[in-house]
Short mmCIF file of C-alpha atoms (C1' of nucleotides) in Angstrom, two decimals:
data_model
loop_
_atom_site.label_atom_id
_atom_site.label_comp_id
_atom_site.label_asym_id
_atom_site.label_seq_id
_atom_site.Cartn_x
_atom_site.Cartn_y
_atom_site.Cartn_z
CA UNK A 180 104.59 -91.30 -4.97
CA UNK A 181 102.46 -90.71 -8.06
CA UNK A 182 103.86 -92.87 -11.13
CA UNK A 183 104.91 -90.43 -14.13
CA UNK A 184 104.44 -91.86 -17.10
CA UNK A 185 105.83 -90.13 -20.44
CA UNK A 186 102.12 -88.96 -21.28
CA UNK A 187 101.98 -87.55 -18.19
CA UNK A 188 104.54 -85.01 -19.39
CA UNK A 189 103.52 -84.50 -22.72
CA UNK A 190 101.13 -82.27 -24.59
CA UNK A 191 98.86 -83.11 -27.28
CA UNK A 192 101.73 -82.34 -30.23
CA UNK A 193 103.82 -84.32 -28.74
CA UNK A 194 101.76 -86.98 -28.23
CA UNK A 195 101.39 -86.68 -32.15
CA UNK A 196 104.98 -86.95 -32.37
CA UNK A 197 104.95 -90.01 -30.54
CA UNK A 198 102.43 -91.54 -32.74
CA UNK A 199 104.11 -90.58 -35.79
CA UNK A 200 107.26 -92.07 -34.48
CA UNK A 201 105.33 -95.38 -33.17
CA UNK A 202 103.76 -95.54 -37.01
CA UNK A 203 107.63 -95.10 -38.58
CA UNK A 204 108.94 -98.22 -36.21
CA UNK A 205 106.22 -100.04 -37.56
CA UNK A 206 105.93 -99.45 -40.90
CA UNK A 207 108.47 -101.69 -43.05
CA UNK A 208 111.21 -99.55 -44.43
CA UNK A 209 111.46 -98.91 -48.06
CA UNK A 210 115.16 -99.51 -48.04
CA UNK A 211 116.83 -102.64 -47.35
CA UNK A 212 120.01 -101.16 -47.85
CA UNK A 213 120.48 -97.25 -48.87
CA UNK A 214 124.42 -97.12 -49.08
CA UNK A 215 123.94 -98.95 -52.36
CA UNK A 216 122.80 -95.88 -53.63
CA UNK A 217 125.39 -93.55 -52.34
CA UNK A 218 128.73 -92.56 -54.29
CA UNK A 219 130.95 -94.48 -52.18
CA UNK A 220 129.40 -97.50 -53.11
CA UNK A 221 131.42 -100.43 -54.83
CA UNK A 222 129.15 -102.69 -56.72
CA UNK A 223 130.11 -106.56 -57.13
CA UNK A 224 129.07 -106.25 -61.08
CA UNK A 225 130.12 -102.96 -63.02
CA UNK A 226 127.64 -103.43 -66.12
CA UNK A 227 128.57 -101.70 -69.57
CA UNK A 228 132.10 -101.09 -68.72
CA UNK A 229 133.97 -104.62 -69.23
CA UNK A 230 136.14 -103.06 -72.57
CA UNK A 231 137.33 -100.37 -70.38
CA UNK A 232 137.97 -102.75 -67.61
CA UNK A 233 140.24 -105.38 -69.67
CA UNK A 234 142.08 -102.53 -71.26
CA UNK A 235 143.29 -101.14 -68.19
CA UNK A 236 143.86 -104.16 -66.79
CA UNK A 237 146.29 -105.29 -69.64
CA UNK A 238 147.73 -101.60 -69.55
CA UNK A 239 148.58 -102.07 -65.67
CA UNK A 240 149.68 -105.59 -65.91
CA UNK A 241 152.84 -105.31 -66.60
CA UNK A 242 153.21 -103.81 -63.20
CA UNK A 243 153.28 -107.86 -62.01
CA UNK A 244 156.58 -108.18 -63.62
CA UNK A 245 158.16 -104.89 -61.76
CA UNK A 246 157.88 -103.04 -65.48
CA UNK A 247 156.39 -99.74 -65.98
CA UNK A 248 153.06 -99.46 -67.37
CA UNK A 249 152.33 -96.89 -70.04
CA UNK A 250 150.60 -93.94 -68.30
CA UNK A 251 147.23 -93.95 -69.11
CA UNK A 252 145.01 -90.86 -70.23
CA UNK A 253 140.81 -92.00 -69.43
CA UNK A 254 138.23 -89.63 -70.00
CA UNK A 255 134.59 -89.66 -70.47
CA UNK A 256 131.40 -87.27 -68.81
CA UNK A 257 130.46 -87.29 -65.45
CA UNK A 258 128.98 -90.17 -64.37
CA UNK A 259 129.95 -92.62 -67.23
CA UNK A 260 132.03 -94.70 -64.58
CA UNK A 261 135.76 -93.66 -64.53
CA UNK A 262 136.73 -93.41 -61.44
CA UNK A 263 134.32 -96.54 -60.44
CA UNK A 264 136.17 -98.67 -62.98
CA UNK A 265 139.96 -96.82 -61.78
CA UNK A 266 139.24 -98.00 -58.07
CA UNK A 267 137.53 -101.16 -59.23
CA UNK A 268 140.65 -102.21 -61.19
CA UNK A 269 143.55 -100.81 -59.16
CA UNK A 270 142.33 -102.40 -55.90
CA UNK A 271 142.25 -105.54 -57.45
CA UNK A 272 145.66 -105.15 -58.91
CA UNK A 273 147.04 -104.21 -55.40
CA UNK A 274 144.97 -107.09 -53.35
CA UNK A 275 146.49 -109.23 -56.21
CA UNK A 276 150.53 -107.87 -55.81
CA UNK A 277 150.19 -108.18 -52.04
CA UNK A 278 149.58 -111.81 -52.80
CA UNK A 279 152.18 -112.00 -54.60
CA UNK A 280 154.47 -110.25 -52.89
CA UNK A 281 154.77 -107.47 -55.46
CA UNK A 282 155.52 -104.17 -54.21
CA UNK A 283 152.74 -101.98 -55.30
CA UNK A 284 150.95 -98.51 -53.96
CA UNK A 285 148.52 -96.56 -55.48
CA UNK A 286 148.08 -93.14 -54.83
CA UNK A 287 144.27 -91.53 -55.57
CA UNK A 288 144.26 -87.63 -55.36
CA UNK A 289 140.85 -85.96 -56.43
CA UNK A 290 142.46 -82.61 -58.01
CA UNK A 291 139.39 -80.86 -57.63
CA UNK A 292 139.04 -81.58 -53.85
CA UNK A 293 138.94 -78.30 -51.98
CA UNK A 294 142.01 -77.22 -49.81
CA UNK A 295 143.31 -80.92 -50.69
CA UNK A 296 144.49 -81.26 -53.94
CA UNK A 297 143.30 -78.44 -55.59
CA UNK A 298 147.09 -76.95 -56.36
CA UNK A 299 150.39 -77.79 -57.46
CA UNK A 300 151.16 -77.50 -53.77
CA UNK A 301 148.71 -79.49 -52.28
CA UNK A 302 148.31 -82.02 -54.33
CA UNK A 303 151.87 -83.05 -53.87
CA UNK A 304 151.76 -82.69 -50.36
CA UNK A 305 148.71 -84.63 -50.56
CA UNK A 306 150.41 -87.54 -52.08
CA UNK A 307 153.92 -86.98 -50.22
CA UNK A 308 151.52 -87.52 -46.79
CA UNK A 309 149.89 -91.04 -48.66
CA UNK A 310 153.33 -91.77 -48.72
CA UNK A 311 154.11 -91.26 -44.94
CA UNK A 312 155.87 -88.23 -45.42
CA UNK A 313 154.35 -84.97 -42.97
CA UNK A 314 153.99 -81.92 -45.21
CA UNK A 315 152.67 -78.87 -43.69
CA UNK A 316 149.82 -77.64 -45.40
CA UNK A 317 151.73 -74.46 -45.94
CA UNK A 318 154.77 -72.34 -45.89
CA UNK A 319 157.49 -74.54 -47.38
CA UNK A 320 158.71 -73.50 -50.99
CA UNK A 321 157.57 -75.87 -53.87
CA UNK A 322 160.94 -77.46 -54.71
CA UNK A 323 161.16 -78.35 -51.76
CA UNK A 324 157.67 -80.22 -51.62
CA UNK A 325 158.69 -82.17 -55.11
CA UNK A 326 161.82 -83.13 -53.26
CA UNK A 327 160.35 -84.71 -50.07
CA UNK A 328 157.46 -86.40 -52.59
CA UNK A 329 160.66 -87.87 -54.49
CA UNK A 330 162.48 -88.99 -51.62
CA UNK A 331 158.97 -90.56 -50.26
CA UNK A 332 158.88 -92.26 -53.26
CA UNK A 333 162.56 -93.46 -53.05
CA UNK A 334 161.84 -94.90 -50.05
CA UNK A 335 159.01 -96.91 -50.25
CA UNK A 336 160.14 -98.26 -54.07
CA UNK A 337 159.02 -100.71 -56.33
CA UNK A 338 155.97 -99.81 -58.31
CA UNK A 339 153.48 -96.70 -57.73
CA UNK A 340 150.55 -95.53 -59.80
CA UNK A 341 149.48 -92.18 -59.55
CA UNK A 342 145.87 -92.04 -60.04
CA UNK A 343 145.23 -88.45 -60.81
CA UNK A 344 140.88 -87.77 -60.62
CA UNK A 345 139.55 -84.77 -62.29
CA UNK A 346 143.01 -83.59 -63.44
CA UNK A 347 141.83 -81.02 -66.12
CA UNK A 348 140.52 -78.53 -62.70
CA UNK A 349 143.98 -78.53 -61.55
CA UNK A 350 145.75 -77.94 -65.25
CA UNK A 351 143.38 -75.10 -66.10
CA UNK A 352 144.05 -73.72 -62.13
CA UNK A 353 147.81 -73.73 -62.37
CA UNK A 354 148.83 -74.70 -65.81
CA UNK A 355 150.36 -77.73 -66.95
CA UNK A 356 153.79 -77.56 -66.00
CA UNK A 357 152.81 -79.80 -63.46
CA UNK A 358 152.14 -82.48 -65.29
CA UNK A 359 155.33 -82.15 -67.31
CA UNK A 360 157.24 -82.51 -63.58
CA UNK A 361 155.17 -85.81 -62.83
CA UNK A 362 155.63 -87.22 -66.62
CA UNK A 363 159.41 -86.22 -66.14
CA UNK A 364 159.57 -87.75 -62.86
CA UNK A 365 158.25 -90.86 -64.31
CA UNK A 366 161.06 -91.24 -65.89
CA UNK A 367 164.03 -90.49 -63.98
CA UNK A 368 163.20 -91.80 -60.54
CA UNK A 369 165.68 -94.36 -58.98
CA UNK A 370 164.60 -97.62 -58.31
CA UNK A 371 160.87 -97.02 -58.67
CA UNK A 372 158.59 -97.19 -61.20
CA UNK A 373 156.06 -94.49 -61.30
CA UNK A 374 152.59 -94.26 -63.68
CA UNK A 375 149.79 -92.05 -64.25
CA UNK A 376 146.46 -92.29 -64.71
CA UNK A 377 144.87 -89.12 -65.70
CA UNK A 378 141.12 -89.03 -65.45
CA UNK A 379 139.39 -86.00 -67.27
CA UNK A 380 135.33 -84.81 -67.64
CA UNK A 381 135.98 -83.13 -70.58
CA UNK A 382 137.22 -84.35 -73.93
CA UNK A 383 139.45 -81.29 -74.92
CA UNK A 384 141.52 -80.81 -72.45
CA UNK A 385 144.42 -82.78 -73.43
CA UNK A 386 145.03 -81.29 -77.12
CA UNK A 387 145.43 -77.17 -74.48
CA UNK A 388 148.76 -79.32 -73.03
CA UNK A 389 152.51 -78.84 -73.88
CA UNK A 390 153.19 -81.31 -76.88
CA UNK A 391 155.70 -82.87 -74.74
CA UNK A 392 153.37 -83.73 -71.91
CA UNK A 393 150.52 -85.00 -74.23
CA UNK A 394 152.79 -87.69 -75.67
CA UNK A 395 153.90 -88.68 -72.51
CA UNK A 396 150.35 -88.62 -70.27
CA UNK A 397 148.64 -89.60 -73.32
CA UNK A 398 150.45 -93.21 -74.21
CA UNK A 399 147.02 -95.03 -73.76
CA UNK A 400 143.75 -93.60 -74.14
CA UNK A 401 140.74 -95.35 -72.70
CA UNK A 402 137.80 -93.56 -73.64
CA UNK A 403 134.42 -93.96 -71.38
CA UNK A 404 130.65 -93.34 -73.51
CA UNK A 405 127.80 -92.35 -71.85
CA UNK A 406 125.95 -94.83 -70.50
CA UNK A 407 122.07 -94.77 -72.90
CA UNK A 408 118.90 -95.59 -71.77
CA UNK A 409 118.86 -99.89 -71.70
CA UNK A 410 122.69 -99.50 -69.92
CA UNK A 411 121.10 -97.10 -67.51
CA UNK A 412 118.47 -99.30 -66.59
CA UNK A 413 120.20 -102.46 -65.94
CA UNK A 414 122.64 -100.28 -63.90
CA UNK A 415 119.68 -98.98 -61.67
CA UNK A 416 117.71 -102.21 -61.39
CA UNK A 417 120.80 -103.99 -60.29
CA UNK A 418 121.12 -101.22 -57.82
CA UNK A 419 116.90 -100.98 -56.58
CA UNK A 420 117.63 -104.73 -56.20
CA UNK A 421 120.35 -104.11 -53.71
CA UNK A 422 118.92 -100.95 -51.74
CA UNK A 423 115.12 -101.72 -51.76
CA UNK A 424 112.91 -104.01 -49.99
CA UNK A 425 110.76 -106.34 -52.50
CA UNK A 426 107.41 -104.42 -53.94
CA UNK A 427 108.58 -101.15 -52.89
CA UNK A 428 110.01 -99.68 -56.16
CA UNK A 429 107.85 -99.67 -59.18
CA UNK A 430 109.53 -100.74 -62.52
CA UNK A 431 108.44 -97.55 -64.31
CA UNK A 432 109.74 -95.35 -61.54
CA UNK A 433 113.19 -96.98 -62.27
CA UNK A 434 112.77 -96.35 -66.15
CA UNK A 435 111.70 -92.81 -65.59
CA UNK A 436 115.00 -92.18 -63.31
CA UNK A 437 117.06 -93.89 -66.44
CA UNK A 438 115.29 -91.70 -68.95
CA UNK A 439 115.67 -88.53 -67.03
CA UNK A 440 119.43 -89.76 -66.40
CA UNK A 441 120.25 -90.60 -70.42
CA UNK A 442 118.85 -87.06 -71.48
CA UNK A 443 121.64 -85.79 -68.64
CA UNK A 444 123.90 -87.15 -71.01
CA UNK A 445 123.97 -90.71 -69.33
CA UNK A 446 124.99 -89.51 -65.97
CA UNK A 447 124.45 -93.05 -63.94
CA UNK A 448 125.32 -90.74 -60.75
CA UNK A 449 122.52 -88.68 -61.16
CA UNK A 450 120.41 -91.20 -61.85
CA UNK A 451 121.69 -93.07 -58.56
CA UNK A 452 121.01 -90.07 -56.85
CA UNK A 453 117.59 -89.50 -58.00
CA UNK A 454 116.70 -93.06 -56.99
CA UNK A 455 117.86 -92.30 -53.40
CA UNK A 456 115.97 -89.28 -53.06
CA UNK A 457 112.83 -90.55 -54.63
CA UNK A 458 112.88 -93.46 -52.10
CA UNK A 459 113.79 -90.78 -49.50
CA UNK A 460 110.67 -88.92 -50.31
CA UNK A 461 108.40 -91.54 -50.22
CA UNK A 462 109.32 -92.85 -46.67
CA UNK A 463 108.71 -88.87 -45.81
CA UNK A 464 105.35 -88.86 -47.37
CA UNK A 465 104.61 -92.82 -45.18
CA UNK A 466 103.87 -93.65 -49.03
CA UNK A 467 104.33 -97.65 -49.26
CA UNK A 468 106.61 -97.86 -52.44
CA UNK A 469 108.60 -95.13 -55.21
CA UNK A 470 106.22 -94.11 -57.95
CA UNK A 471 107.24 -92.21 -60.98
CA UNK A 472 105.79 -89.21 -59.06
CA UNK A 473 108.37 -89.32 -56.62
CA UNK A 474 111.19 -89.20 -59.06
CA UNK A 475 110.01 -85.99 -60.58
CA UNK A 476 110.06 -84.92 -56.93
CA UNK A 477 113.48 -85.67 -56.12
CA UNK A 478 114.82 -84.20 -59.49
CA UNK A 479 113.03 -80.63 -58.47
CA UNK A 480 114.64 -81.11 -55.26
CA UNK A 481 118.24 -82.44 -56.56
CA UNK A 482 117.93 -79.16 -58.67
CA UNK A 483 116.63 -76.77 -55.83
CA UNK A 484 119.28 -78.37 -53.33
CA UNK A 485 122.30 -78.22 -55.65
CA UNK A 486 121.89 -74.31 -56.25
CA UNK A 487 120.51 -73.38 -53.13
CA UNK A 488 123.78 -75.48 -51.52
CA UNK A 489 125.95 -73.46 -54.41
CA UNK A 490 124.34 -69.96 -53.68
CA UNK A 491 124.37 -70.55 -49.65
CA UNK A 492 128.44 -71.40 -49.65
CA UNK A 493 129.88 -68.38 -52.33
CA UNK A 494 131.79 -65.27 -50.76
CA UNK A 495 130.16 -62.24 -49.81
CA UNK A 496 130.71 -60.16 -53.15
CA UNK A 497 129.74 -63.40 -55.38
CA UNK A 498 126.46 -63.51 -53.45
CA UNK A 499 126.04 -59.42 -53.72
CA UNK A 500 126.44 -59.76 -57.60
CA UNK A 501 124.04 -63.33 -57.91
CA UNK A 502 121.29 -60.86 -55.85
CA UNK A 503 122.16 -57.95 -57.97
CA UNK A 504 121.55 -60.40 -61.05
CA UNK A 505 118.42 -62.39 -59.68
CA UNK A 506 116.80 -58.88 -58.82
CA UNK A 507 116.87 -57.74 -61.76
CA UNK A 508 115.81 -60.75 -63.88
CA UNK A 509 113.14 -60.16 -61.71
CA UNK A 510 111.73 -57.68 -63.79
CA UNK A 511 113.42 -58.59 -67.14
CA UNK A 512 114.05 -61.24 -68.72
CA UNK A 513 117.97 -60.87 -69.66
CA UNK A 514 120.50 -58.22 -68.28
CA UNK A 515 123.92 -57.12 -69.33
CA UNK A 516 126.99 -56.95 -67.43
CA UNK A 517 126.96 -53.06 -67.19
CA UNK A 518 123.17 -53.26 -65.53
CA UNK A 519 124.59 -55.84 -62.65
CA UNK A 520 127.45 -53.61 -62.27
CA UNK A 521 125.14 -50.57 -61.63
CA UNK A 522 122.77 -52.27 -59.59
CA UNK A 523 125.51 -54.48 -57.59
CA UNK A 524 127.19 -51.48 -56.98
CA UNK A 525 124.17 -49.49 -55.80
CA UNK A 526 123.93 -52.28 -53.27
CA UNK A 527 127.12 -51.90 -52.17
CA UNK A 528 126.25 -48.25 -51.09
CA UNK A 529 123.36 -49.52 -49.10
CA UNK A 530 125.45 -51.87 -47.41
CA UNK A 531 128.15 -49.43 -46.38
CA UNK A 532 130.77 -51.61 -48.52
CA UNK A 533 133.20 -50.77 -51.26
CA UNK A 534 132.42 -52.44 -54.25
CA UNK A 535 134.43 -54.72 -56.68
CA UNK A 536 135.95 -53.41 -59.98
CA UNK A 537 134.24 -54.28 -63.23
CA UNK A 538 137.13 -56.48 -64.08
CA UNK A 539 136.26 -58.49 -60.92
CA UNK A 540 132.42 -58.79 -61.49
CA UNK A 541 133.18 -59.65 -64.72
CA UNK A 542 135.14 -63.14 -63.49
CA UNK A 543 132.02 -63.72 -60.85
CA UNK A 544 129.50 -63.23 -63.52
CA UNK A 545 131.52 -66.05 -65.26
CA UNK A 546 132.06 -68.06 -62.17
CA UNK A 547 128.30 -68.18 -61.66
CA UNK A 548 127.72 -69.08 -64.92
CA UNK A 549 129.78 -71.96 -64.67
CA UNK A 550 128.54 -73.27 -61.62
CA UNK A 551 125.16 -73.00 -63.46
CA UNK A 552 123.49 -70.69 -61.26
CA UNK A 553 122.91 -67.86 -64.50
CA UNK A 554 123.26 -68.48 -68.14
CA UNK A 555 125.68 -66.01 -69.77
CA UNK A 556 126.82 -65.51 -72.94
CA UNK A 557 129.36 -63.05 -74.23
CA UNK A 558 127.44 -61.13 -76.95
CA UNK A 559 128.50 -58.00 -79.41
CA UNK A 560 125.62 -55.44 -79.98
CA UNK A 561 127.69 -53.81 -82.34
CA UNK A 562 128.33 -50.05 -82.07
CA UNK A 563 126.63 -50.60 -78.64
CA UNK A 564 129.82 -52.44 -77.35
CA UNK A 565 130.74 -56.36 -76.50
CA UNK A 566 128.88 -57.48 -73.19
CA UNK A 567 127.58 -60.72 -71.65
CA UNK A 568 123.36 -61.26 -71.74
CA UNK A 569 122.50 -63.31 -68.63
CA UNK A 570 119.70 -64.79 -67.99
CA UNK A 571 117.96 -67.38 -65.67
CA UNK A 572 119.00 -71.23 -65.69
CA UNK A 573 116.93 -72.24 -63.03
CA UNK A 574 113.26 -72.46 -62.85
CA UNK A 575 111.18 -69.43 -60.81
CA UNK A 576 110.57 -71.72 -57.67
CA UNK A 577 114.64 -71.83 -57.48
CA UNK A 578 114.72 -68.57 -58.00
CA UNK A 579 112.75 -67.43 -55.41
CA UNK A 580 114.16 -69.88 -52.79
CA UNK A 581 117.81 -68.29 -53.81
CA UNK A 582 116.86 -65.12 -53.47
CA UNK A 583 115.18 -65.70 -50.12
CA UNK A 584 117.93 -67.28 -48.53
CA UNK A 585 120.90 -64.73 -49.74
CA UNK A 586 118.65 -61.92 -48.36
CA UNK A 587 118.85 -63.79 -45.10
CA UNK A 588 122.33 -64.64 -45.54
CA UNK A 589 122.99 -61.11 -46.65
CA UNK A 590 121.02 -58.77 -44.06
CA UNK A 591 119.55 -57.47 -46.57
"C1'" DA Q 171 136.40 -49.42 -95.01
"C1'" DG Q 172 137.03 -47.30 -90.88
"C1'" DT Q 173 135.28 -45.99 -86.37
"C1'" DC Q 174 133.56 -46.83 -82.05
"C1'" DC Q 175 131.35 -48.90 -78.09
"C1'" DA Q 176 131.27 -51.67 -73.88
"C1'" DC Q 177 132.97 -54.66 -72.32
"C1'" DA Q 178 135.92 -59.55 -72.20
"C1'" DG Q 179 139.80 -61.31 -70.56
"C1'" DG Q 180 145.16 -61.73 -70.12
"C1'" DA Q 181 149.21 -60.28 -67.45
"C1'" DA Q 182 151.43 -58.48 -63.65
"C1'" DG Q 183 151.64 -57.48 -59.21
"C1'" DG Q 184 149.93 -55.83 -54.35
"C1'" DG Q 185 148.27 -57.05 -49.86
"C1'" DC Q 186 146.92 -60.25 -46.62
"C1'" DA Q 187 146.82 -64.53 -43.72
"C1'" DG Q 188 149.17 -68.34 -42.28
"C1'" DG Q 189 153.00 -71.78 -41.76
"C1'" DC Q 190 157.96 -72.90 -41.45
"C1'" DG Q 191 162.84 -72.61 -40.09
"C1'" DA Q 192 166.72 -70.06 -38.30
"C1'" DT P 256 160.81 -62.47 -33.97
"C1'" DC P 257 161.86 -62.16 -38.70
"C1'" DG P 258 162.36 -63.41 -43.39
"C1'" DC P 259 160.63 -66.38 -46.68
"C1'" DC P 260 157.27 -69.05 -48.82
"C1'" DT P 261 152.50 -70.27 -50.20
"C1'" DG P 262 147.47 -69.55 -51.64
"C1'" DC P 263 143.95 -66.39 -52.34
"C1'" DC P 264 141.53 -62.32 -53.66
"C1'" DC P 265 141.81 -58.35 -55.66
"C1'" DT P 266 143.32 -54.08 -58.63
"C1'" DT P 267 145.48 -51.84 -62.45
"C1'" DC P 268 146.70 -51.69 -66.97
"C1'" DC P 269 146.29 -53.21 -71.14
"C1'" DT P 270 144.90 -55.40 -75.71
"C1'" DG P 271 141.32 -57.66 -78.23
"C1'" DT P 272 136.74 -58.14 -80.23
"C1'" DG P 273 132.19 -58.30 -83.10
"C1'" DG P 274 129.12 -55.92 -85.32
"C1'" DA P 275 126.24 -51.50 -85.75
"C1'" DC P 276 127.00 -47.16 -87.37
"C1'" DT P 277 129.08 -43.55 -90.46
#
DNA sequence: AGTCCACAGGAAGGGCAGGCGA
DNA sequence: TCGCCTGCCCTTCCTGTGGACT
């Protein structure tokens, strides 16, 4: 029987293919080790943060001694290296109980994690089930949820910390008579001792709560600054160290990702995230190291991916009114909310659907503005009326891409 | 100074889907 | 199966607002 080989199969593409793949085996990879870029990543060293560190340490200490910490209130921007420093501490404070044979749990809920902890509900059924205790995801009535998270944390005892991420989403979702049940429970449960952390992106957020649940969240305040440009870069080099191979990062690419990062106000994420992408790109492009060139790539792409990702994922109407909006900044170069409502609602027709009231497109003009897909601003013209002006926040090659891809997603 | 416009945005509640327990 | 509960999306009704116009 004639022997088949694989080229006896293939055509001339896919003999490229096979090349190309043959070249990628061979070709040294740029990364050594590309989780030490990601999110999840814990580093060894957390640089710039060692005040914050000891001061929640000491806070928490006391926790050793079965006494109740103060709850703690951190905040700081995105990326400044809360929640890093949270984990960081409280896992060492629990590897260092267990030793010890201190009973001590922590619980971590992100409050702005979708269909997790995103309400009153499910946040304390998120928690009651870190606890061992089965809450349905729906259908029982709230007092009965706090009761089965009490009795949860009856049973197991001892000490808990309640590390609450990104609290201020949940507060201004359902209000903060929340955190006035968790502050009060703090301080009548039975034979446990119960803390919060609160961790917060923005600054203001604690002076909008009840008095009474400000003094009580609030008894230690660790703020976290943004990280600047020399913090940034010892941050990334540590990290290039860890995730590339030697020779295949350039030293100015890594300062150009820190500088781009510190104007972001000092968002060390980002600038992780750049890094990865950059080093992603050049591997695509069979380029032997990162070059600056490559980070200005990745940030047009983080941009491009981050909208096109927020666009690609909104409800029907919200993508109707974002079309309506990027159609007509189209032709002009700011619209008001009574031109989108005309125009939104003219699609509507075309589409055979009943549209939205004006007090609805009103909220998903401001939703989109807040996810940073528009810029809008309430404005008065005066006799002419009180209206928002919106206009573009992303550059035209976004714009073009979004409005490609919700006339796909649309039918339109 | 008063009027008026074109909305913004708060409050209340309706309707729906989905889960639970009796 | 039914009543009760939740979250979610939406409408209706209403008051508030800043500045051009009179």
């Amino acid at each position: 029987m004639e022997e088949r080989t694989l080229s006896h199969y293939t055509t001339p593409t896919q003999k490229t293919l096979e090349n190309l793949f043959e070249d990628f085996m061979k070709k040294e990879s740029i990364f050594k080790n590309k989780d030490a870029l990601s999110i999840k990543y814990r580093p060894e060293k957390i640089y710039h943060r060692d005040e914050q560190i000891n001061t929640l340490s000491r806070i928490l200490a006391p926790v050793l001694r079965n006494e109740k910490p103060s709850n703690i209130f951190i905040y700081g921007l995105t990326g400044t290296g809360k929640t890093l420093v949270t984990t960081y501490v409280t896992s060492n404070l629990e590897a260092f109980a267990e030793k010890h044979n201190i009973k001590l749990r922590v619980l971590f809920a992100n409050c702005k994690m979708k269909k997790v902890a995103d309400t009153e509900y499910r946040l304390l059924a998120h928690l009651a089930n870190l606890l061992g205790e089965e809450i349905p995801t729906t259908g029982l009535p709230t007092d009965e949820v706090y009761r089965r998270f009490y009795n949860a944390l009856e049973r197991v005892g001892g000490n808990v910390i309640l590390v609450l991420d990104e609290i201020d989403a949940l507060v201004k979702k359902v209000g903060d008579e929340l955190l006035y049940n968790f502050t009060r429970m703090c301080e009548t449960t039975n034979d446990v001792n119960v803390s919060i952390i609160g961790i917060s992106n923005d600054l203001s957020f604690i002076d909008c709560l009840d008095a009474r649940v400000k003094s009580s969240l609030s008894e230690e305040e660790i703020i976290f600054p943004p990280y600047n440009y020399e913090q940034l870069k010892d941050i990334l080099f540590d990290r290039a160290m860890l995730a590339f191979n030697e020779g295949k990062i350039d030293e100015a690419a890594i300062n150009k990702c820190a500088a781009l990062a510190a104007q972001e106000h000092g968002d060390a994420r980002r600038a992780l995230d750049l890094l990865r992408i950059a080093g992603e790109i050049a591997e695509r492009n069979n380029d032997d190291r990162v070059e600056e060139k490559h980070i200005d790539m990745a940030e047009e792409k983080l941009d491009l991916d981050r909208m096109t990702e927020a666009a690609r994922v909104l409800p029907k109407h919200s993508k109707l009114v974002l079309f309506a909006i990027l159609t007509v900044l189209k032709r002009k170069k700011c619209v008001l909310t009574g031109d989108i409502q005309k125009s939104y609602e003219l699609l509507c027709a075309q589409m055979g659907l009943r549209p939205l009231t004006q007090r609805r497109v009103s909220d998903i003009i401001a939703e989109l503005d807040i996810q940073g897909l528009i810029n809008a601003s309430v404005i008065s013209k005066g006799r002419y009326g009180r209206t928002r002006e919106i206009s573009l926040s992303i550059s035209k090659t976004t714009h073009d891409k979004i409005l490609l891809l919700l006339k796909q997603e649309l039918d339109l």
